[in-house]
Short mmCIF file of C-alpha atoms in Angstrom, two decimals:
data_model
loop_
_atom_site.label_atom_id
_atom_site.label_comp_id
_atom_site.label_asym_id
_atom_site.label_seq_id
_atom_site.Cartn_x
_atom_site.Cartn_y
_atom_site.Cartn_z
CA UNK A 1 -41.84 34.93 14.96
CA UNK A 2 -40.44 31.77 14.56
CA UNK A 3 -39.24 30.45 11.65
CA UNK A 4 -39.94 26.72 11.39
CA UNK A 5 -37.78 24.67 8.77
CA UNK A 6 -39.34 22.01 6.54
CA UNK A 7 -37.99 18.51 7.07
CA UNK A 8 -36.86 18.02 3.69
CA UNK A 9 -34.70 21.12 4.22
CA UNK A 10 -33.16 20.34 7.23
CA UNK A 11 -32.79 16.87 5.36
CA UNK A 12 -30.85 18.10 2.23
CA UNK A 13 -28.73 20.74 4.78
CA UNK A 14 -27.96 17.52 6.32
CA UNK A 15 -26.66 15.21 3.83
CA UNK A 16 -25.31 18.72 2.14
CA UNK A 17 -22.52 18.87 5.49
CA UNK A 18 -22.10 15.49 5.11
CA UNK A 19 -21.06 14.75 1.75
CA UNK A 20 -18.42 17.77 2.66
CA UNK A 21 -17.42 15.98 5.51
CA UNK A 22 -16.64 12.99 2.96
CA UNK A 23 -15.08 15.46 0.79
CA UNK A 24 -12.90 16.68 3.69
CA UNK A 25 -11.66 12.97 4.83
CA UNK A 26 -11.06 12.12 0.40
CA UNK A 27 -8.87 15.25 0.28
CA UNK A 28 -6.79 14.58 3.88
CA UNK A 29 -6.01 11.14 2.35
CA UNK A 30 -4.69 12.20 -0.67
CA UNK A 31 -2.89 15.38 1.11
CA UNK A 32 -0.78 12.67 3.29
CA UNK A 33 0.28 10.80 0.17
CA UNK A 34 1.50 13.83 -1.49
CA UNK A 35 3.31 15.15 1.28
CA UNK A 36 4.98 11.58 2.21
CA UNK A 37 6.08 11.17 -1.37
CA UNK A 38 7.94 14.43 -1.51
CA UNK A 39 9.08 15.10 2.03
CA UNK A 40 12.15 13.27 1.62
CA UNK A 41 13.38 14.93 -1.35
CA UNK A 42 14.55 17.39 1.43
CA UNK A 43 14.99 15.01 4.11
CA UNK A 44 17.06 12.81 2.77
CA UNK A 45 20.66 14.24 3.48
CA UNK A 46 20.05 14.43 7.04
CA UNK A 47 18.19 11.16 7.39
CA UNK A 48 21.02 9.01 5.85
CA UNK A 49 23.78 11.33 8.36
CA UNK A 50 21.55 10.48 11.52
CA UNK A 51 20.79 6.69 10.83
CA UNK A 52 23.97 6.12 8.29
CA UNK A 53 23.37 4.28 4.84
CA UNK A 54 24.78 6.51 2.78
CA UNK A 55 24.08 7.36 -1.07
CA UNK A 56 22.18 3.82 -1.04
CA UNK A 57 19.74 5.06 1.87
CA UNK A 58 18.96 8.57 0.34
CA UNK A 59 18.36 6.00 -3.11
CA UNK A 60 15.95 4.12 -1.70
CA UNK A 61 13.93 6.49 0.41
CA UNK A 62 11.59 8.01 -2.54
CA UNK A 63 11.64 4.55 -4.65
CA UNK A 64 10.28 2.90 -1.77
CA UNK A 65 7.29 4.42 -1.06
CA UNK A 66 6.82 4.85 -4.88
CA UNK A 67 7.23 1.56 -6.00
CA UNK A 68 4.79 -0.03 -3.51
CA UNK A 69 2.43 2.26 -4.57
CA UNK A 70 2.47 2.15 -7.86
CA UNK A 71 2.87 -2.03 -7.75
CA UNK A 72 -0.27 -2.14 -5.98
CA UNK A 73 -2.34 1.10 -6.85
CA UNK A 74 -4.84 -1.05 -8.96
CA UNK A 75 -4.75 -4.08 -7.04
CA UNK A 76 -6.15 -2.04 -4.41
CA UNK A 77 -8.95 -0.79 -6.47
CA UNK A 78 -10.24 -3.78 -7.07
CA UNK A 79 -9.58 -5.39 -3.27
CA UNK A 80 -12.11 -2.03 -2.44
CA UNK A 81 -14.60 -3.17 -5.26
CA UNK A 82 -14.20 -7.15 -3.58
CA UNK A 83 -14.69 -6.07 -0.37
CA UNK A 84 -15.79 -2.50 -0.05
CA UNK A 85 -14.42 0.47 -0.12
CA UNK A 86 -14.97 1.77 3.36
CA UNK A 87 -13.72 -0.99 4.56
CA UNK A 88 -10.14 -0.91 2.77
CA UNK A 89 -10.18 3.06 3.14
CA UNK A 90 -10.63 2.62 7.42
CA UNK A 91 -7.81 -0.22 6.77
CA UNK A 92 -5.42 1.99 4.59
CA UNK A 93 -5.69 4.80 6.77
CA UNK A 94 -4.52 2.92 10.01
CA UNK A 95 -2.22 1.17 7.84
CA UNK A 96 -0.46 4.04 6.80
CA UNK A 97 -0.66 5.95 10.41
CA UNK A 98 1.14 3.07 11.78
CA UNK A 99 3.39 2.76 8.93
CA UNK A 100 4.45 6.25 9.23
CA UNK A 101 5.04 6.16 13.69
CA UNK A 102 7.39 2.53 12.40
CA UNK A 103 9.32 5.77 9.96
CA UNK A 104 9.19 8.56 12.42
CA UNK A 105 10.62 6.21 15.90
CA UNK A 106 13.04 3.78 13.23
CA UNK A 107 16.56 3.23 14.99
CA UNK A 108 18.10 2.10 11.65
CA UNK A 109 17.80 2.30 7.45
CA UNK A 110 16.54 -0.70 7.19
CA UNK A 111 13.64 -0.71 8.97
CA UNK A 112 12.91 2.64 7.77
CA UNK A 113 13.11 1.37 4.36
CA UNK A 114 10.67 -1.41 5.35
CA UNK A 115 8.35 1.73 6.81
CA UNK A 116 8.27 3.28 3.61
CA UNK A 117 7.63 0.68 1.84
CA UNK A 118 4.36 -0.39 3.93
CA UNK A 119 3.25 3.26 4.04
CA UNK A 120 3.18 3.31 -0.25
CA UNK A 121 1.50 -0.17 0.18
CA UNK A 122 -1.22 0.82 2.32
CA UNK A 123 -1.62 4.18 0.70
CA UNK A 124 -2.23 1.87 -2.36
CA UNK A 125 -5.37 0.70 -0.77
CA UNK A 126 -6.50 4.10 0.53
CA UNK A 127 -6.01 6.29 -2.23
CA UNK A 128 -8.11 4.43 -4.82
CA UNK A 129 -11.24 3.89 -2.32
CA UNK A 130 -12.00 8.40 -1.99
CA UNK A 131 -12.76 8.62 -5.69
CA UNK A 132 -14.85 5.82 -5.57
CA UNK A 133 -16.51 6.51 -2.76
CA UNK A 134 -17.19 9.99 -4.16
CA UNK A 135 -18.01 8.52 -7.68
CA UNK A 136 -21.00 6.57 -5.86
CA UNK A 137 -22.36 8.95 -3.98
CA UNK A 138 -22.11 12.27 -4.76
CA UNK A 139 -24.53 13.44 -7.17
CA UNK A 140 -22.77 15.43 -10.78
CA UNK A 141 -22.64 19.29 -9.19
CA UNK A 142 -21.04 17.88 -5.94
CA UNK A 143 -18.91 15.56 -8.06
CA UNK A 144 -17.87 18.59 -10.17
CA UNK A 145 -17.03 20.62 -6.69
CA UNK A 146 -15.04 18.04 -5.40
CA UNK A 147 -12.64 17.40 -8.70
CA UNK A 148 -12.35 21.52 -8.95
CA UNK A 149 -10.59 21.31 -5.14
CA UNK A 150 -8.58 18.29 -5.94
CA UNK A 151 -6.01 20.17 -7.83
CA UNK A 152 -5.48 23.19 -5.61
CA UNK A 153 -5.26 20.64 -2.18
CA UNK A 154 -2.52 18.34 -3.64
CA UNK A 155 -0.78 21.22 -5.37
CA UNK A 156 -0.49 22.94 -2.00
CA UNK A 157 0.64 19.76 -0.76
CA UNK A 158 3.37 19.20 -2.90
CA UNK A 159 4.32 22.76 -1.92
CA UNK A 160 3.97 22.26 1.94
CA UNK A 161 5.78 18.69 2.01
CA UNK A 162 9.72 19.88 1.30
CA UNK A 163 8.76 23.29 2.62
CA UNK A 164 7.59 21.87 5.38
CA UNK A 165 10.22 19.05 5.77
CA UNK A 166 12.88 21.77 5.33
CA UNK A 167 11.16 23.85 8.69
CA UNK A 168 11.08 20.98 10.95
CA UNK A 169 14.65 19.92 10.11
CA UNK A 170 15.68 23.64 11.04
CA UNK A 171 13.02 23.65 14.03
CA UNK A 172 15.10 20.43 15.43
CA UNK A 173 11.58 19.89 17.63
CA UNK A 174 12.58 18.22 20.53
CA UNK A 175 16.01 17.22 19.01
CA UNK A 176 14.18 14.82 17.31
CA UNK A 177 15.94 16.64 13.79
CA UNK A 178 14.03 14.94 10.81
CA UNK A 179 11.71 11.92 12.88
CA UNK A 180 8.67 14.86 13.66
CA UNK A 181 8.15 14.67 9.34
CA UNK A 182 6.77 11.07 10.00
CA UNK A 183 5.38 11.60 13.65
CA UNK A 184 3.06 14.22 12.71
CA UNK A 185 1.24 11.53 10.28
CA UNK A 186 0.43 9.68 13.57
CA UNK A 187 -2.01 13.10 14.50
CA UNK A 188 -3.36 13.40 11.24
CA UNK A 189 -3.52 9.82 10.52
CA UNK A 190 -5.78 9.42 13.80
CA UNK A 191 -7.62 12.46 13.21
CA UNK A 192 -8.89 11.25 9.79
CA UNK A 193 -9.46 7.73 10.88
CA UNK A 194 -11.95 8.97 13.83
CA UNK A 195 -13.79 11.50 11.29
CA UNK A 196 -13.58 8.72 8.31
CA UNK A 197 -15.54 6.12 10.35
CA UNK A 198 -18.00 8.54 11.34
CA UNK A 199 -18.72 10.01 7.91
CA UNK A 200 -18.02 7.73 5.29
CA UNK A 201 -21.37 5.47 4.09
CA UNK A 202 -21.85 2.15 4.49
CA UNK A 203 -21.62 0.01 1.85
CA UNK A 204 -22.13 -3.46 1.11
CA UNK A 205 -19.63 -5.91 1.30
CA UNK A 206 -18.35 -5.22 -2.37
CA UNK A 207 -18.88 -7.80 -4.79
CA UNK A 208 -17.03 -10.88 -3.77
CA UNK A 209 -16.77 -12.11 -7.69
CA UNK A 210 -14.87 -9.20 -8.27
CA UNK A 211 -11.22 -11.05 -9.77
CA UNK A 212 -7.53 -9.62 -8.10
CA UNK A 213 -5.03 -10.44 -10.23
CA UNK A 214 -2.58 -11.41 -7.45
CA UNK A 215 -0.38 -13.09 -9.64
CA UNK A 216 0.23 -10.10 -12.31
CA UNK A 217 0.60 -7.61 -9.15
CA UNK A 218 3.76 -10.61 -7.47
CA UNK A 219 4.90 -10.46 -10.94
CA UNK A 220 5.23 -6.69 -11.39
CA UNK A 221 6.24 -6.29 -7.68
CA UNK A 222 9.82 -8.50 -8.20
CA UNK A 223 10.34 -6.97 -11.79
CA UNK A 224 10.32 -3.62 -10.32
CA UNK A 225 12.42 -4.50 -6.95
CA UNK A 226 14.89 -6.66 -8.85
CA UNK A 227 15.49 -3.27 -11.72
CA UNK A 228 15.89 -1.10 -8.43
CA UNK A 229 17.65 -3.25 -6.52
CA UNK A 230 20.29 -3.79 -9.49
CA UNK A 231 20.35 -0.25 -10.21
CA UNK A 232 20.95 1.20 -6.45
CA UNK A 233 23.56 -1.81 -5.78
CA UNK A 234 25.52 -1.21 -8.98
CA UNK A 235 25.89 2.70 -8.94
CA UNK A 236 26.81 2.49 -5.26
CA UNK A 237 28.62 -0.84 -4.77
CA UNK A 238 30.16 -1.49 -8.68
CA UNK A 239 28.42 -3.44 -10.97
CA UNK A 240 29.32 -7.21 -9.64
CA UNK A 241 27.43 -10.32 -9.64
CA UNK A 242 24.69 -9.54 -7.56
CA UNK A 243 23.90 -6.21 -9.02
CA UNK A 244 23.95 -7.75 -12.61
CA UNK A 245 21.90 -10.94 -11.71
CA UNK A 246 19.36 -8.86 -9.68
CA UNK A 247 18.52 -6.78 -13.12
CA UNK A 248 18.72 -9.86 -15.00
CA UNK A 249 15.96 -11.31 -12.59
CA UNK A 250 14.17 -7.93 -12.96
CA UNK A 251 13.80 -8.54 -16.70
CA UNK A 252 13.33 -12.18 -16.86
CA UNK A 253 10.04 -11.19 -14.47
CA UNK A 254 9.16 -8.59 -16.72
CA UNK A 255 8.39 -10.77 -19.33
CA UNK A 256 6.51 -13.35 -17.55
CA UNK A 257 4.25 -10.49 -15.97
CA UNK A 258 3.52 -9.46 -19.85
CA UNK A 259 3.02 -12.71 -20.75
CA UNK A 260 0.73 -12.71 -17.67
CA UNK A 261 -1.49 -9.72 -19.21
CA UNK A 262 -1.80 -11.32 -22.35
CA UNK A 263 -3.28 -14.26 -20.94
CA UNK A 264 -5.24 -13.61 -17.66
CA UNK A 265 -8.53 -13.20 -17.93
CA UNK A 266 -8.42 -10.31 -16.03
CA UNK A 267 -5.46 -8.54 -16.06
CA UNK A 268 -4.18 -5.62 -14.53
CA UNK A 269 -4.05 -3.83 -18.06
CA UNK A 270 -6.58 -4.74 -20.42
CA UNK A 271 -4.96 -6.02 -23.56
CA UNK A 272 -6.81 -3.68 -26.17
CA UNK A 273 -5.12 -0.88 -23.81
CA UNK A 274 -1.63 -2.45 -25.41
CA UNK A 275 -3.03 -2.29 -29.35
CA UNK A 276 -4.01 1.26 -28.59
CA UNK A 277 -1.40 3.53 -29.95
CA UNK A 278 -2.51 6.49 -28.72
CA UNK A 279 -2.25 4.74 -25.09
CA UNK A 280 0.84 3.14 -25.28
CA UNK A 281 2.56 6.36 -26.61
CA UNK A 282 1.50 8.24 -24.49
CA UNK A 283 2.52 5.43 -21.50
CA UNK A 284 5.63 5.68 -23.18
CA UNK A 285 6.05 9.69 -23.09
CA UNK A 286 4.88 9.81 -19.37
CA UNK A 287 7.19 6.99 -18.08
CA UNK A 288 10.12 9.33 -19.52
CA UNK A 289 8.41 12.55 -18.25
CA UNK A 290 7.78 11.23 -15.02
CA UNK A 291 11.13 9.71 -14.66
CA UNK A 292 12.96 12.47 -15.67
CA UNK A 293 10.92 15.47 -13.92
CA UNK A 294 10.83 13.55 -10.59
CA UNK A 295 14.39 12.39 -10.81
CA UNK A 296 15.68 16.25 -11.24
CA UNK A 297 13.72 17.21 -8.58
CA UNK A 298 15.20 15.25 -6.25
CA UNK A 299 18.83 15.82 -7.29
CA UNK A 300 18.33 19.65 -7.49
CA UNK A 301 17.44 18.95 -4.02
CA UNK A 302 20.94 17.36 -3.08
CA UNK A 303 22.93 19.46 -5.55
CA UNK A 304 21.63 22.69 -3.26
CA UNK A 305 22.36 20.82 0.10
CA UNK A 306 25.55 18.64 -0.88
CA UNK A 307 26.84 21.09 -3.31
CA UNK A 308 25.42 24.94 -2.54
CA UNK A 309 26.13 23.71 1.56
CA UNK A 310 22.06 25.11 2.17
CA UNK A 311 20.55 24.05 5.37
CA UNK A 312 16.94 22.26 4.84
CA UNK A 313 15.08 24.89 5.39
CA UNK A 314 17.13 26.83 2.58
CA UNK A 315 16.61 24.60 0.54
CA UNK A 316 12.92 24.46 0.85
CA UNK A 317 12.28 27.89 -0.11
CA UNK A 318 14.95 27.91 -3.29
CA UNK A 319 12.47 25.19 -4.65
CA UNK A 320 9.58 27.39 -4.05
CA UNK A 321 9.84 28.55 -7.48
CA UNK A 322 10.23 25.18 -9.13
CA UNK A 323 6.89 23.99 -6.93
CA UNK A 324 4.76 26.97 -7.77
CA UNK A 325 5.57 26.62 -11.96
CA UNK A 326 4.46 23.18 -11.52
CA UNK A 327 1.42 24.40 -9.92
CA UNK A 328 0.59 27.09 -11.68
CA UNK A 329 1.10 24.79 -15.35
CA UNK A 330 -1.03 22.29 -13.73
CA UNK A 331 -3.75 24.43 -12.73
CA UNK A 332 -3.78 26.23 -16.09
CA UNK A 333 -3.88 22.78 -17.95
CA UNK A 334 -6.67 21.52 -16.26
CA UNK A 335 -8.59 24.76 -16.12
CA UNK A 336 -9.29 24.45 -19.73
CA UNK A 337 -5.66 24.60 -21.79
CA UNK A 338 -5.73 20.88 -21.95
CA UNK A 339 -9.39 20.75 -23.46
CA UNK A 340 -8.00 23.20 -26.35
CA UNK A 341 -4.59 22.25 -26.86
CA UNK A 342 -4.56 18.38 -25.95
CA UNK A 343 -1.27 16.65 -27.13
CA UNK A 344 0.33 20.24 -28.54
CA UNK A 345 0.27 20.95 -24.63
CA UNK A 346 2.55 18.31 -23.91
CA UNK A 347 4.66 19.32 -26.40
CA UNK A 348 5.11 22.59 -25.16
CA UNK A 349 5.45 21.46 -21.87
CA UNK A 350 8.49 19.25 -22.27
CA UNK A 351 9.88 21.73 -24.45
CA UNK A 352 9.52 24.20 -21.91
CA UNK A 353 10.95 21.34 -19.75
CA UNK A 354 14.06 21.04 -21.60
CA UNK A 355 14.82 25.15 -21.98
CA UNK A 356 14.41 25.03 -18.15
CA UNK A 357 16.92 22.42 -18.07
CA UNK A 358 19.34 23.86 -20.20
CA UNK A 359 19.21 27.38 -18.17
CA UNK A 360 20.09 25.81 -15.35
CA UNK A 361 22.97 23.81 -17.14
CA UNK A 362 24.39 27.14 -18.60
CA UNK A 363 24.36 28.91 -15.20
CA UNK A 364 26.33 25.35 -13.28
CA UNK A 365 28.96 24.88 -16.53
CA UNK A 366 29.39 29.41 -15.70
CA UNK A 367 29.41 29.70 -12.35
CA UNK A 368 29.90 25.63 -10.86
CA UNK A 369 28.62 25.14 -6.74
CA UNK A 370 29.26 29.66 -6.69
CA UNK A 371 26.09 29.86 -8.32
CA UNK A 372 22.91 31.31 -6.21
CA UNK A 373 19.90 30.33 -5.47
CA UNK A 374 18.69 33.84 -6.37
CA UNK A 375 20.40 33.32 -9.55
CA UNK A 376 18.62 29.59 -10.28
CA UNK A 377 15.13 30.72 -9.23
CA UNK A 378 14.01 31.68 -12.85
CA UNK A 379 14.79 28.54 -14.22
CA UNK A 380 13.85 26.73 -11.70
CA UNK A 381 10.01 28.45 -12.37
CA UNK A 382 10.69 27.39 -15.97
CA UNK A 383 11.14 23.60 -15.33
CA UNK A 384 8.25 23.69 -12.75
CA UNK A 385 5.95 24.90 -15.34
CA UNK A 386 7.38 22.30 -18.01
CA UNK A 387 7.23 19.99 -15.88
CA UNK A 388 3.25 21.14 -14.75
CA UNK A 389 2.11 21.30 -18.23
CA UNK A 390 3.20 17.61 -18.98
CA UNK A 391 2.47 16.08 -15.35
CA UNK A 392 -1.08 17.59 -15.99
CA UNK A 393 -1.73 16.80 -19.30
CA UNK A 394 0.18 13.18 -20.46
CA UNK A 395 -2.31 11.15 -18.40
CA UNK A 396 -5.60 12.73 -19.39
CA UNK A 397 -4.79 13.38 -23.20
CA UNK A 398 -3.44 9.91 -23.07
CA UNK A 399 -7.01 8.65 -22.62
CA UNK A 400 -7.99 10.73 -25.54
CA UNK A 401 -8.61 7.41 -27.71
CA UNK A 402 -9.76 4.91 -24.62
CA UNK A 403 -13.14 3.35 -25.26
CA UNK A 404 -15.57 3.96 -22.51
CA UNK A 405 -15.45 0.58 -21.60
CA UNK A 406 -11.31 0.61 -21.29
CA UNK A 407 -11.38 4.13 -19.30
CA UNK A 408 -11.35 2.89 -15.81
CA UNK A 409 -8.53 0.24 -16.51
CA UNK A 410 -6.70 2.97 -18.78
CA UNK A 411 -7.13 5.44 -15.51
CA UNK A 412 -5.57 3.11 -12.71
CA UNK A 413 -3.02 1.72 -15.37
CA UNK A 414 -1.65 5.76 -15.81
CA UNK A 415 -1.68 6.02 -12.22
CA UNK A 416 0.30 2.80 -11.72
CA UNK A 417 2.85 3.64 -14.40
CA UNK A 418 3.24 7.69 -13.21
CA UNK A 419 4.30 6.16 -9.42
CA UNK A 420 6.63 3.41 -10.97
CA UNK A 421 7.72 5.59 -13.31
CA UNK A 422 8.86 8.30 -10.54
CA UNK A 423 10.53 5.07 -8.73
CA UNK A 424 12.56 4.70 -11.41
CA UNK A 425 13.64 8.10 -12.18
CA UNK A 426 14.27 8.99 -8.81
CA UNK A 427 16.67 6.26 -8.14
CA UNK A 428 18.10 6.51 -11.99
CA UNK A 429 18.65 9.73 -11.80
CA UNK A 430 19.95 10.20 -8.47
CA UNK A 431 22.58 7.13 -9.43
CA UNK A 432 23.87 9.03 -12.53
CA UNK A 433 24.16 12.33 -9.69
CA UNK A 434 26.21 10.33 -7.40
CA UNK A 435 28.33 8.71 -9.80
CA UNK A 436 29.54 11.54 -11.67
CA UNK A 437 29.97 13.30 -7.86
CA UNK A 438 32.52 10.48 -7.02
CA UNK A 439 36.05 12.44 -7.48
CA UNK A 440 35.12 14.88 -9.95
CA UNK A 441 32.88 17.36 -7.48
CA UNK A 442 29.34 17.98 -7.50
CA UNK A 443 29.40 20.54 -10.40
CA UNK A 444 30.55 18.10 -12.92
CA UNK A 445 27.81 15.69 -11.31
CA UNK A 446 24.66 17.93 -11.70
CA UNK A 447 25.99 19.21 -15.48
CA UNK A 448 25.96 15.71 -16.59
CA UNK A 449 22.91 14.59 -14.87
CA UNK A 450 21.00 17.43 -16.36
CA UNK A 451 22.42 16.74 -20.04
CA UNK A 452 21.12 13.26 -19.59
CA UNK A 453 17.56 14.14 -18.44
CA UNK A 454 17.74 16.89 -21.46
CA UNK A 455 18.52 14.37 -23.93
CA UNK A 456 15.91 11.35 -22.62
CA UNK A 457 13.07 14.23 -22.62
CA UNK A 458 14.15 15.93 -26.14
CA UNK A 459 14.36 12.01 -27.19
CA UNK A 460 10.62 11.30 -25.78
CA UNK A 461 9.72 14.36 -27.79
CA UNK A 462 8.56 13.23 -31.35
CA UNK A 463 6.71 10.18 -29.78
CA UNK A 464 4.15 13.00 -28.49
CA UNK A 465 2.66 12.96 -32.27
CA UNK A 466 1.54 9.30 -31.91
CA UNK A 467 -0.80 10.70 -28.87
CA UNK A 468 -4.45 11.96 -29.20
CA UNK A 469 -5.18 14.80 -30.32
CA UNK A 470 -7.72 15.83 -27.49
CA UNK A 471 -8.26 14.45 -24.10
CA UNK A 472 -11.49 13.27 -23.58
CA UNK A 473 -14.58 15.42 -23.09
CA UNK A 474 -15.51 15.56 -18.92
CA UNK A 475 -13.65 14.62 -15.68
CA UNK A 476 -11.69 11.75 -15.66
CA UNK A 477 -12.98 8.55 -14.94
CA UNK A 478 -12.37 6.78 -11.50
CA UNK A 479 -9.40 4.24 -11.99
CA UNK A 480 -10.28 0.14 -11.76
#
C-alpha cells in the first residue's frame, strides 16, 4: 500500500531542509573567518622567509585582517539592514574568496598585507548578515538549534586553522609551502557562494533610511592604523619621527571619532552604552583580555618555532592543548556556568589565565629554549581554559545591565572592540617578543613578554567588580 504524504507535510519537510541548508551556509561563513584569523599564527615564520619582510611582516599579518574587521564589523550591519542582507552576504562571500586567491598567489608582503586587509573588510560585511538572516527567519526552536552548533563549529575551527596551517606547511603541496592556506578559501569560498544564492531568502531591499555612520567608521579606521602603524614601525625600525607622529595622528583621531559618538545622531556606539558602567568595564576588561590572550597566543607560536626550532606542523599539535582548554572553558561557560556564575566567571578565568601564565614562565626562567613541548602542554591547557572562560563570558556578562533597546548596539560594539582589541594585542605583544629577542635570545624575550601580559591581566583584574553580576537571561541578541 502506498503511503501518500499530506501537502502540508511535505511542505514543513521542505522548508525544515531548507532552513538547515541556511544554517549550513551561516556556519561555513563564520568557519572561514575563524580559520583565516588564526592560520597565520603558525604561518607566519615561513611566510615572512618566502616573501621577506621580516619581524614587520609577521606584525602585520594577524592585525590586518583584525583591524579591518573589527573597524567595519558594525558598519556592515547596518549596510545589510540599508540594503539587505542577502545581498551584502552574496557580496562578502565573493569578496572574501577573491580576497583570499589575491593572499594565496601574492608575489610580495605588501600586497599580501593589502589581501588581508580586504579579506577582514569583506568578512565585515558577511559575518554580520548569517545572524540576521537567521534572526528573521528561523522560528525560536530552530533559532535555539542553530546558536547550540555555533560554539562547537567555530571552536573546531579555531582548532583546525593552526593545525591545519601547520599540515600544509609540512605537506609543501605542490611546493607551493604556505600559499595552499589561502588557495583552499577559493574552493570553499565558491562552494558556499553557489549553495548561498540558492538557499538564502529573498529579502527586500533593506530599508534605505537606515543611517551608516561613514564618518565615525573613517574616523576609527585611521585611529586604529595610525596606533599600529606607530607601534610596528617603532619596535622594528626605532622610535623616529615617523613612528612617533603616526601614534600622535592615531590619538589626535581618536578623539575626534569620540567626539564623533557624542554628537552623531547615530553613532556607531550609542552614548547611554558610554554612561553604563557595567558596559564600559567590562569593554575595558575585554580589550585587556583580548589583547593579552590573543597576543600570547601568537608569540607562544614563534617562541616554539624561532626558539624550540619546531617545524609547523610541530608546532600545531604542541598548541593542541592550549586550543582544546579554550574550547572546553568556552563550551562549559556557555552551557550554563555563565548563567550561574556571571562576572565571578571572569574572575576565575583570568585568574586561571594568569597561573597558566606564570607556569609557563617558571618552566622558560628553569629550563630557557631546552624546555619541551611535552613539558609546556599542562600549562598550556591551563591558559586555554583561562583564556576560554573569559573569551566566553566578558562579552555576554558585559551586557548584563544593557537595556533592551541598547542590546543590539551593545552586541556589535563587543564584537567590534574583541577584533580591535586582538589587533592590538597581537601586534603589542608580538613587538615587546621581538624586542626583548634582539641580542639577548629568545628565552629572555618570551620571560619578559609573559611577565608583561601577567601583570596587564592581574592589573585588569579588580575592574571585573564594576561588571554585572549576571549576563542576561536568553541568547544573545543579533549585533546592529
Amino acid at each position: 500500500m502506498t503511503t501518500v504524504k499530506e501537502p502540508g507535510a511535505v511542505a514543513t519537510s521542505r522548508s525544515s531542509r531548507l532552513m538547515w541548508a541556511i544554517l549550513g551556509v551561516v556556519l561555513l561563513a563564520d568557519a572561514l573567518d575563524v580559520i583565516d584569523a588564526t592560520v597565520t599564527n603558525i604561518a607566519a615564520p615561513t611566510i615572512a622567509a618566502e616573501l621577506g619582510g621580516g619581524e614587520s611582516l609577521i606584525k602585520w599579518l594577524g592585525p590586518a585582517y583584525m583591524l579591518a574587521m573589527g573597524v567595519l564589523l558594525v558598519v556592515g550591519g547596518r549596510l545589510g539592514d540599508k540594503f539587505g542582507q542577502r545581498k551584502l552576504f552574496l557580496l562578502g562571500v565573493a569578496g572574501f574568496t577573491l580576497a583570499s586567491a589575491v593572499a594565496g598567489f601574492a608575489p610580495d608582503p605588501a600586497l599580501l598585507i593589502v589581501a588581508r586587509v580586504a579579506q577582514g573588510a569583506f568578512g565585515a560585511l558577511l559575518i554580520p548578515q548569517g545572524m540576521a538572516i537567521m534572526t528573521k527567519n528561523f522560528d525560536r526552536e530552530m533559532l535555539g538549534k542553530a546558536f547550540g552548533l555555533f560554539g562547537p563549529v567555530l571552536g573546531i575551527s579555531s582548532v583546525a586553522g593552526p593545525v591545519l596551517a601547520g599540515f600544509i606547511i609540512s605537506a609543501d603541496i605542490f611546493g607551493l609551502t604556505w600559499r595552499p592556506i589561502f588557495l583552499l578559501n577559493l574552493v570553499l569560498g565558491i562552494i558556499g557562494l553557489i549553495v548561498a544564492a540558492k538557499v538564502l531568502p529573498r529579502d527586500d531591499d533593506g530599508d534605505r533610511s537606515t543611517v551608516v555612520d561613514g564618518w565615525g567608521s573613517g574616523l576609527l579606521a585611521v585611529t586604529m592604523l595610525g596606533l599600529l602603524y606607530g607601534l610596528i614601525e617603532g619596535s622594528t625600525n626605532g622610535w623616529g619621527a615617523i613612528a612617533i607622529v603616526s601614534i600622535v595622528v592615531g590619538v589626535l583621531f581618536f578623539v575626534a571619532f569620540a567626539y564623533r559618538q557624542r554628537t552623531a545622531a547615530d553613532p556607531l556606539i550609542m552614548p547611554s552604552l558610554l554612561k553604563n558602567r557595567g558596559f564600559t568595564s567590562g569593554m575595558l576588561v575585554g580589550l585587556v583580555a583580548f589583547a593579552a590572550g590573543t597576543g600570547l597566543i601568537f608569540v607562544l607560536s614563534l617562541f616554539l618555532q624561532e626558539g624550540l626550532h619546531a617545524s609547523a606542523r610541530t608546532t600545531s599539535l604542541g598548541l593542541v592543548p592550549l586550543t582544546l582548554g579554550l574550547i572546553a572553558a568556552g563550551f562549559a561557560a556557555m552551557g550554563g556556568l555563565v548563567a550561574k556564575l556571571g562576572r565571578r566567571l571572569v574572575f576565575i578565568g583570568l585568574t586561571v589565565a594568569v597561573v597558566g601564565c606564570g607556569w609557563v614562565l617558571a618552566l622558560v626562567a628553569a629550563y630557557g629554549t631546552d624546555v619541551s613541548l611535552w613539558a609546556l602542554a599542562p600549562a598550556l591547557l591551563v591558559i586555554g581554559v583561562g583564556i576560554g572562560f573569559s573569551f566566553a563570558t566578558i562579552p555576554t556578562v558585559a551586557l548584563g545591565d544593557a537595556k533592551p533597546e541598547e542590546a543590539g548596539s551593545a552586541s556589535g560594539s563587543l564584537s567590534s572592540i574583541q577584533q580591535l582589541a586582538s589587533a592590538i594585542g597581537s601586534a603589542v605583544v608580538t613587538s615587546i617578543f621581538f624586542q626583548a629577542a634582539a641580542g639577548s635570545g629568545m628565552a629572555h624575550a618570551m620571560t619578559v613578554t609573559l611577565i608583561v601580559v601577567l601583570a596587564v591581566t592581574a592589573l585588569s583584574i579588580p575592574i571585573v567588580a564594576l561588571m554585572p553580576r549576571k549576563a542576561p537571561a536568553g541568547p544573545p541578541p543579533p549585533p546592529e
